[in-house]
């Protein structure tokens, strides 16, 4: 079983749609969780950290379910500029490395 | 405030050759991590340098080696290149080794023919 698993997509959605990405992780000792965004042929950029209580940043909402070892990212009112690959990232804390999922590709269509 | 920079942007090498990639961390950062991202995959951790020492290493062979300089910049060396080494090589910098808030450079795209 891979350490971090994501639905590869692609997700093709119209502008204005709401889209949700799911991610599961295998290591129950995981401490930190992130969503990164990666545009085509560019570097990953931190979109948001994910906290146990859930957190929201504008149109983006991240949720964490530790019992199910599951992380989600919800994008509301999708924009064309949201088209990218979204990477789920997990860290077991301390000085251990970040572990990335393969990413979920989103295409928002006009 | 300079972000993470990497050089070169693109590189084409032949099987069996050696390559050196370079990274300068974001201003104020002292830790550099290297990742390999194959097409359609997420980044895979290669190793991390802090205080000029390799602190952590992922599941990569000894052909992959690195170095960190006193100014915190870093190099990634790959010997005896294989076709499978073709990938985007990403450098990420951070402050300390706790791996939070990593900032990535634009990457070096290596093609091995």
PDB file of C-alpha atoms in Angstrom:
ATOM      1  CA  UNK A   1       0.000   0.000   0.000  1.00  0.00           C
ATOM      2  CA  UNK A   2       1.368   3.416  -0.938  1.00  0.00           C
ATOM      3  CA  UNK A   3       2.022   5.833   1.909  1.00  0.00           C
ATOM      4  CA  UNK A   4      -0.185   8.537   0.387  1.00  0.00           C
ATOM      5  CA  UNK A   5      -2.871   7.723  -2.146  1.00  0.00           C
ATOM      6  CA  UNK A   6      -4.880  10.093  -4.272  1.00  0.00           C
ATOM      7  CA  UNK A   7      -7.393   9.731  -7.072  1.00  0.00           C
ATOM      8  CA  UNK A   8      -5.283  10.681 -10.132  1.00  0.00           C
ATOM      9  CA  UNK A   9      -8.215  12.192 -12.002  1.00  0.00           C
ATOM     10  CA  UNK A  10      -8.348  14.097 -14.196  1.00  0.00           C
ATOM     11  CA  UNK A  11     -11.308  15.966 -12.859  1.00  0.00           C
ATOM     12  CA  UNK A  12     -12.887  18.046 -15.610  1.00  0.00           C
ATOM     13  CA  UNK A  13     -15.369  20.524 -14.155  1.00  0.00           C
ATOM     14  CA  UNK A  14     -17.135  23.637 -15.460  1.00  0.00           C
ATOM     15  CA  UNK A  15     -16.414  27.058 -14.046  1.00  0.00           C
ATOM     16  CA  UNK A  16     -18.363  27.683 -10.865  1.00  0.00           C
ATOM     17  CA  UNK A  17     -18.535  24.019  -9.898  1.00  0.00           C
ATOM     18  CA  UNK A  18     -17.585  22.597  -6.512  1.00  0.00           C
ATOM     19  CA  UNK A  19     -14.987  19.843  -6.601  1.00  0.00           C
ATOM     20  CA  UNK A  20     -13.583  17.647  -3.831  1.00  0.00           C
ATOM     21  CA  UNK A  21     -10.314  15.764  -3.729  1.00  0.00           C
ATOM     22  CA  UNK A  22      -9.640  12.894  -1.386  1.00  0.00           C
ATOM     23  CA  UNK A  23      -6.414  11.511  -0.001  1.00  0.00           C
ATOM     24  CA  UNK A  24      -5.628   8.611   2.314  1.00  0.00           C
ATOM     25  CA  UNK A  25      -2.419   7.957   4.200  1.00  0.00           C
ATOM     26  CA  UNK A  26      -1.133   4.716   5.619  1.00  0.00           C
ATOM     27  CA  UNK A  27       1.053   5.791   8.543  1.00  0.00           C
ATOM     28  CA  UNK A  28      -1.092   6.419  11.613  1.00  0.00           C
ATOM     29  CA  UNK A  29       1.853   8.255  13.214  1.00  0.00           C
ATOM     30  CA  UNK A  30       1.529  11.066  10.662  1.00  0.00           C
ATOM     31  CA  UNK A  31       1.499  14.474  12.296  1.00  0.00           C
ATOM     32  CA  UNK A  32       1.387  17.136   9.603  1.00  0.00           C
ATOM     33  CA  UNK A  33      -0.706  17.394   6.485  1.00  0.00           C
ATOM     34  CA  UNK A  34      -0.616  19.750   3.549  1.00  0.00           C
ATOM     35  CA  UNK A  35      -2.080  20.409   0.148  1.00  0.00           C
ATOM     36  CA  UNK A  36       0.307  21.668  -2.526  1.00  0.00           C
ATOM     37  CA  UNK A  37      -0.639  22.975  -5.949  1.00  0.00           C
ATOM     38  CA  UNK A  38       1.541  22.287  -8.978  1.00  0.00           C
ATOM     39  CA  UNK A  39       0.971  23.981 -12.316  1.00  0.00           C
ATOM     40  CA  UNK A  40       2.097  22.232 -15.487  1.00  0.00           C
ATOM     41  CA  UNK A  41       5.904  22.054 -15.655  1.00  0.00           C
ATOM     42  CA  UNK A  42       6.252  24.255 -12.569  1.00  0.00           C
ATOM     43  CA  UNK A  43       7.296  23.632  -8.970  1.00  0.00           C
ATOM     44  CA  UNK A  44       4.852  22.648  -6.211  1.00  0.00           C
ATOM     45  CA  UNK A  45       3.584  25.522  -4.084  1.00  0.00           C
ATOM     46  CA  UNK A  46       2.028  25.228  -0.653  1.00  0.00           C
ATOM     47  CA  UNK A  47      -1.721  25.790  -0.925  1.00  0.00           C
ATOM     48  CA  UNK A  48      -2.650  25.184   2.693  1.00  0.00           C
ATOM     49  CA  UNK A  49      -1.828  23.218   5.778  1.00  0.00           C
ATOM     50  CA  UNK A  50      -4.524  20.894   7.122  1.00  0.00           C
ATOM     51  CA  UNK A  51      -5.473  21.016  10.773  1.00  0.00           C
ATOM     52  CA  UNK A  52      -7.513  18.588  12.835  1.00  0.00           C
ATOM     53  CA  UNK A  53     -10.272  21.133  13.264  1.00  0.00           C
ATOM     54  CA  UNK A  54     -10.432  21.729   9.533  1.00  0.00           C
ATOM     55  CA  UNK A  55      -9.519  25.016   7.953  1.00  0.00           C
ATOM     56  CA  UNK A  56     -10.748  27.317   5.252  1.00  0.00           C
ATOM     57  CA  UNK A  57      -8.997  29.820   3.024  1.00  0.00           C
ATOM     58  CA  UNK A  58     -11.403  31.640   0.765  1.00  0.00           C
ATOM     59  CA  UNK A  59     -12.885  29.128  -1.670  1.00  0.00           C
ATOM     60  CA  UNK A  60     -10.695  26.311  -0.337  1.00  0.00           C
ATOM     61  CA  UNK A  61     -11.580  24.083   2.616  1.00  0.00           C
ATOM     62  CA  UNK A  62      -9.373  21.311   3.972  1.00  0.00           C
ATOM     63  CA  UNK A  63     -10.516  18.579   6.336  1.00  0.00           C
ATOM     64  CA  UNK A  64      -8.631  15.908   8.260  1.00  0.00           C
ATOM     65  CA  UNK A  65     -10.074  12.706   9.670  1.00  0.00           C
ATOM     66  CA  UNK A  66      -7.380  11.035  11.750  1.00  0.00           C
ATOM     67  CA  UNK A  67      -9.505   8.015  12.617  1.00  0.00           C
ATOM     68  CA  UNK A  68     -10.003   7.195   8.941  1.00  0.00           C
ATOM     69  CA  UNK A  69      -6.572   8.521   7.926  1.00  0.00           C
ATOM     70  CA  UNK A  70      -8.242  10.643   5.332  1.00  0.00           C
ATOM     71  CA  UNK A  71      -7.681  14.204   4.087  1.00  0.00           C
ATOM     72  CA  UNK A  72      -9.882  16.195   1.772  1.00  0.00           C
ATOM     73  CA  UNK A  73      -9.737  19.438  -0.181  1.00  0.00           C
ATOM     74  CA  UNK A  74     -12.909  21.188  -1.333  1.00  0.00           C
ATOM     75  CA  UNK A  75     -12.803  23.925  -3.941  1.00  0.00           C
ATOM     76  CA  UNK A  76     -15.935  26.014  -4.312  1.00  0.00           C
ATOM     77  CA  UNK A  77     -16.853  28.236  -7.264  1.00  0.00           C
ATOM     78  CA  UNK A  78     -14.038  26.841  -9.423  1.00  0.00           C
ATOM     79  CA  UNK A  79     -12.098  29.279 -11.584  1.00  0.00           C
ATOM     80  CA  UNK A  80     -10.172  28.604 -14.770  1.00  0.00           C
ATOM     81  CA  UNK A  81      -7.043  29.527 -12.822  1.00  0.00           C
ATOM     82  CA  UNK A  82      -7.643  26.621 -10.432  1.00  0.00           C
ATOM     83  CA  UNK A  83      -6.589  24.202 -13.194  1.00  0.00           C
ATOM     84  CA  UNK A  84      -3.526  22.426 -11.816  1.00  0.00           C
ATOM     85  CA  UNK A  85      -2.416  19.238 -10.088  1.00  0.00           C
ATOM     86  CA  UNK A  86      -3.165  19.084  -6.379  1.00  0.00           C
ATOM     87  CA  UNK A  87      -0.681  17.138  -4.277  1.00  0.00           C
ATOM     88  CA  UNK A  88      -1.551  15.657  -0.899  1.00  0.00           C
ATOM     89  CA  UNK A  89       1.473  15.716   1.428  1.00  0.00           C
ATOM     90  CA  UNK A  90       2.011  14.018   4.771  1.00  0.00           C
ATOM     91  CA  UNK A  91       4.781  14.188   7.355  1.00  0.00           C
ATOM     92  CA  UNK A  92       5.199  12.057  10.472  1.00  0.00           C
ATOM     93  CA  UNK A  93       6.822  14.922  12.272  1.00  0.00           C
ATOM     94  CA  UNK A  94      10.210  15.801  13.596  1.00  0.00           C
ATOM     95  CA  UNK A  95      12.875  15.809  10.959  1.00  0.00           C
ATOM     96  CA  UNK A  96      11.290  13.190   8.735  1.00  0.00           C
ATOM     97  CA  UNK A  97      10.775  13.999   5.066  1.00  0.00           C
ATOM     98  CA  UNK A  98       7.562  15.086   3.395  1.00  0.00           C
ATOM     99  CA  UNK A  99       5.760  12.267   1.585  1.00  0.00           C
ATOM    100  CA  UNK A 100       3.846  13.270  -1.518  1.00  0.00           C
ATOM    101  CA  UNK A 101       0.934  11.588  -3.237  1.00  0.00           C
ATOM    102  CA  UNK A 102       0.933  11.312  -7.022  1.00  0.00           C
ATOM    103  CA  UNK A 103      -1.417  14.243  -7.320  1.00  0.00           C
ATOM    104  CA  UNK A 104      -4.911  14.805  -8.688  1.00  0.00           C
ATOM    105  CA  UNK A 105      -5.226  16.777 -11.906  1.00  0.00           C
ATOM    106  CA  UNK A 106      -8.006  19.348 -12.160  1.00  0.00           C
ATOM    107  CA  UNK A 107      -9.126  21.022 -15.351  1.00  0.00           C
ATOM    108  CA  UNK A 108     -11.704  23.786 -15.027  1.00  0.00           C
ATOM    109  CA  UNK A 109     -13.510  24.367 -18.299  1.00  0.00           C
ATOM    110  CA  UNK A 110     -15.183  27.578 -19.448  1.00  0.00           C
TER     111      UNK A 110
ATOM    112  CA  UNK B   1      13.617  38.601  -1.082  1.00  0.00           C
ATOM    113  CA  UNK B   2      15.133  35.989  -3.387  1.00  0.00           C
ATOM    114  CA  UNK B   3      13.304  32.704  -3.584  1.00  0.00           C
ATOM    115  CA  UNK B   4      14.825  29.314  -4.243  1.00  0.00           C
ATOM    116  CA  UNK B   5      16.876  29.242  -7.407  1.00  0.00           C
ATOM    117  CA  UNK B   6      18.125  26.243  -9.359  1.00  0.00           C
ATOM    118  CA  UNK B   7      20.469  25.774 -12.284  1.00  0.00           C
ATOM    119  CA  UNK B   8      20.484  24.741 -14.985  1.00  0.00           C
ATOM    120  CA  UNK B   9      16.834  24.851 -16.082  1.00  0.00           C
ATOM    121  CA  UNK B  10      17.183  22.003 -18.545  1.00  0.00           C
ATOM    122  CA  UNK B  11      19.868  19.444 -19.162  1.00  0.00           C
ATOM    123  CA  UNK B  12      20.353  16.618 -21.631  1.00  0.00           C
ATOM    124  CA  UNK B  13      22.857  13.893 -20.811  1.00  0.00           C
ATOM    125  CA  UNK B  14      23.795  10.493 -22.178  1.00  0.00           C
ATOM    126  CA  UNK B  15      23.585   7.223 -20.264  1.00  0.00           C
ATOM    127  CA  UNK B  16      26.659   6.655 -18.126  1.00  0.00           C
ATOM    128  CA  UNK B  17      27.508  10.328 -17.790  1.00  0.00           C
ATOM    129  CA  UNK B  18      27.581  12.313 -14.580  1.00  0.00           C
ATOM    130  CA  UNK B  19      25.573  15.434 -13.778  1.00  0.00           C
ATOM    131  CA  UNK B  20      25.676  18.186 -11.150  1.00  0.00           C
ATOM    132  CA  UNK B  21      22.624  20.260 -10.296  1.00  0.00           C
ATOM    133  CA  UNK B  22      22.738  23.390  -8.168  1.00  0.00           C
ATOM    134  CA  UNK B  23      20.400  25.061  -5.714  1.00  0.00           C
ATOM    135  CA  UNK B  24      20.431  28.282  -3.732  1.00  0.00           C
ATOM    136  CA  UNK B  25      17.935  28.376  -0.862  1.00  0.00           C
ATOM    137  CA  UNK B  26      15.500  31.133  -0.076  1.00  0.00           C
ATOM    138  CA  UNK B  27      17.059  33.985   1.860  1.00  0.00           C
ATOM    139  CA  UNK B  28      17.166  33.124   5.560  1.00  0.00           C
ATOM    140  CA  UNK B  29      16.807  29.376   5.039  1.00  0.00           C
ATOM    141  CA  UNK B  30      19.547  26.970   6.067  1.00  0.00           C
ATOM    142  CA  UNK B  31      18.217  23.568   5.007  1.00  0.00           C
ATOM    143  CA  UNK B  32      18.006  22.130   1.519  1.00  0.00           C
ATOM    144  CA  UNK B  33      16.060  19.048   0.470  1.00  0.00           C
ATOM    145  CA  UNK B  34      16.218  17.426  -2.959  1.00  0.00           C
ATOM    146  CA  UNK B  35      13.360  15.618  -4.686  1.00  0.00           C
ATOM    147  CA  UNK B  36      12.996  13.669  -7.910  1.00  0.00           C
ATOM    148  CA  UNK B  37       9.697  13.968  -9.771  1.00  0.00           C
ATOM    149  CA  UNK B  38       9.137  11.570 -12.634  1.00  0.00           C
ATOM    150  CA  UNK B  39       6.412  12.324 -15.148  1.00  0.00           C
ATOM    151  CA  UNK B  40       2.964  11.733 -13.665  1.00  0.00           C
ATOM    152  CA  UNK B  41       4.325  11.097 -10.176  1.00  0.00           C
ATOM    153  CA  UNK B  42       4.611  13.114  -7.012  1.00  0.00           C
ATOM    154  CA  UNK B  43       8.022  14.301  -5.840  1.00  0.00           C
ATOM    155  CA  UNK B  44      10.140  11.597  -4.189  1.00  0.00           C
ATOM    156  CA  UNK B  45      12.531  12.608  -1.411  1.00  0.00           C
ATOM    157  CA  UNK B  46      16.212  12.053  -2.213  1.00  0.00           C
ATOM    158  CA  UNK B  47      18.052  13.628   0.729  1.00  0.00           C
ATOM    159  CA  UNK B  48      18.311  16.648   2.980  1.00  0.00           C
ATOM    160  CA  UNK B  49      21.299  18.788   3.918  1.00  0.00           C
ATOM    161  CA  UNK B  50      21.670  20.848   7.051  1.00  0.00           C
ATOM    162  CA  UNK B  51      24.853  22.302   8.503  1.00  0.00           C
ATOM    163  CA  UNK B  52      26.757  20.903   5.519  1.00  0.00           C
ATOM    164  CA  UNK B  53      25.817  17.325   6.400  1.00  0.00           C
ATOM    165  CA  UNK B  54      23.375  14.857   4.913  1.00  0.00           C
ATOM    166  CA  UNK B  55      20.712  14.514   7.617  1.00  0.00           C
ATOM    167  CA  UNK B  56      18.143  12.276   5.970  1.00  0.00           C
ATOM    168  CA  UNK B  57      18.101  10.090   2.915  1.00  0.00           C
ATOM    169  CA  UNK B  58      15.310   8.549   0.898  1.00  0.00           C
ATOM    170  CA  UNK B  59      15.398   5.291  -1.006  1.00  0.00           C
ATOM    171  CA  UNK B  60      17.906   6.284  -3.671  1.00  0.00           C
ATOM    172  CA  UNK B  61      21.142   4.495  -4.636  1.00  0.00           C
ATOM    173  CA  UNK B  62      24.607   5.764  -3.829  1.00  0.00           C
ATOM    174  CA  UNK B  63      24.872   7.123  -7.374  1.00  0.00           C
ATOM    175  CA  UNK B  64      22.976  10.074  -5.933  1.00  0.00           C
ATOM    176  CA  UNK B  65      25.168  12.243  -3.731  1.00  0.00           C
ATOM    177  CA  UNK B  66      25.152  15.802  -2.587  1.00  0.00           C
ATOM    178  CA  UNK B  67      26.900  18.585  -0.857  1.00  0.00           C
ATOM    179  CA  UNK B  68      26.020  21.717   1.046  1.00  0.00           C
ATOM    180  CA  UNK B  69      28.280  24.739   1.163  1.00  0.00           C
ATOM    181  CA  UNK B  70      28.837  27.214   4.027  1.00  0.00           C
ATOM    182  CA  UNK B  71      26.500  29.699   2.301  1.00  0.00           C
ATOM    183  CA  UNK B  72      23.752  26.997   2.482  1.00  0.00           C
ATOM    184  CA  UNK B  73      23.659  26.421  -1.270  1.00  0.00           C
ATOM    185  CA  UNK B  74      23.682  22.806  -2.357  1.00  0.00           C
ATOM    186  CA  UNK B  75      24.599  20.487  -5.192  1.00  0.00           C
ATOM    187  CA  UNK B  76      23.085  17.201  -6.279  1.00  0.00           C
ATOM    188  CA  UNK B  77      25.378  14.836  -8.165  1.00  0.00           C
ATOM    189  CA  UNK B  78      24.228  11.797 -10.081  1.00  0.00           C
ATOM    190  CA  UNK B  79      26.797   9.341 -11.440  1.00  0.00           C
ATOM    191  CA  UNK B  80      26.424   6.661 -14.097  1.00  0.00           C
ATOM    192  CA  UNK B  81      23.171   8.099 -15.397  1.00  0.00           C
ATOM    193  CA  UNK B  82      20.376   5.732 -16.364  1.00  0.00           C
ATOM    194  CA  UNK B  83      17.432   6.406 -18.656  1.00  0.00           C
ATOM    195  CA  UNK B  84      15.221   6.139 -15.576  1.00  0.00           C
ATOM    196  CA  UNK B  85      16.950   9.132 -14.014  1.00  0.00           C
ATOM    197  CA  UNK B  86      15.120  11.381 -16.475  1.00  0.00           C
ATOM    198  CA  UNK B  87      12.922  13.568 -14.281  1.00  0.00           C
ATOM    199  CA  UNK B  88      12.340  16.995 -12.817  1.00  0.00           C
ATOM    200  CA  UNK B  89      14.744  17.539  -9.921  1.00  0.00           C
ATOM    201  CA  UNK B  90      13.351  19.875  -7.312  1.00  0.00           C
ATOM    202  CA  UNK B  91      15.182  21.635  -4.542  1.00  0.00           C
ATOM    203  CA  UNK B  92      13.258  22.819  -1.500  1.00  0.00           C
ATOM    204  CA  UNK B  93      14.545  25.050   1.245  1.00  0.00           C
ATOM    205  CA  UNK B  94      13.389  25.497   4.815  1.00  0.00           C
ATOM    206  CA  UNK B  95      14.541  26.817   8.147  1.00  0.00           C
ATOM    207  CA  UNK B  96      15.803  23.995  10.321  1.00  0.00           C
ATOM    208  CA  UNK B  97      15.070  20.334   9.733  1.00  0.00           C
ATOM    209  CA  UNK B  98      11.473  20.125  10.849  1.00  0.00           C
ATOM    210  CA  UNK B  99      10.302  20.125   7.224  1.00  0.00           C
ATOM    211  CA  UNK B 100       7.474  22.552   7.641  1.00  0.00           C
ATOM    212  CA  UNK B 101       6.995  25.388   5.190  1.00  0.00           C
ATOM    213  CA  UNK B 102       9.241  24.048   2.464  1.00  0.00           C
ATOM    214  CA  UNK B 103       9.664  26.351  -0.520  1.00  0.00           C
ATOM    215  CA  UNK B 104      10.456  24.775  -3.856  1.00  0.00           C
ATOM    216  CA  UNK B 105      12.658  26.041  -6.630  1.00  0.00           C
ATOM    217  CA  UNK B 106      11.574  25.859 -10.285  1.00  0.00           C
ATOM    218  CA  UNK B 107      13.450  22.611 -10.800  1.00  0.00           C
ATOM    219  CA  UNK B 108      15.943  21.238 -13.284  1.00  0.00           C
ATOM    220  CA  UNK B 109      14.528  19.037 -16.009  1.00  0.00           C
ATOM    221  CA  UNK B 110      17.035  16.282 -16.745  1.00  0.00           C
ATOM    222  CA  UNK B 111      16.706  14.143 -19.838  1.00  0.00           C
ATOM    223  CA  UNK B 112      18.939  11.090 -20.180  1.00  0.00           C
ATOM    224  CA  UNK B 113      19.240   9.647 -23.690  1.00  0.00           C
TER     225      UNK B 113
END
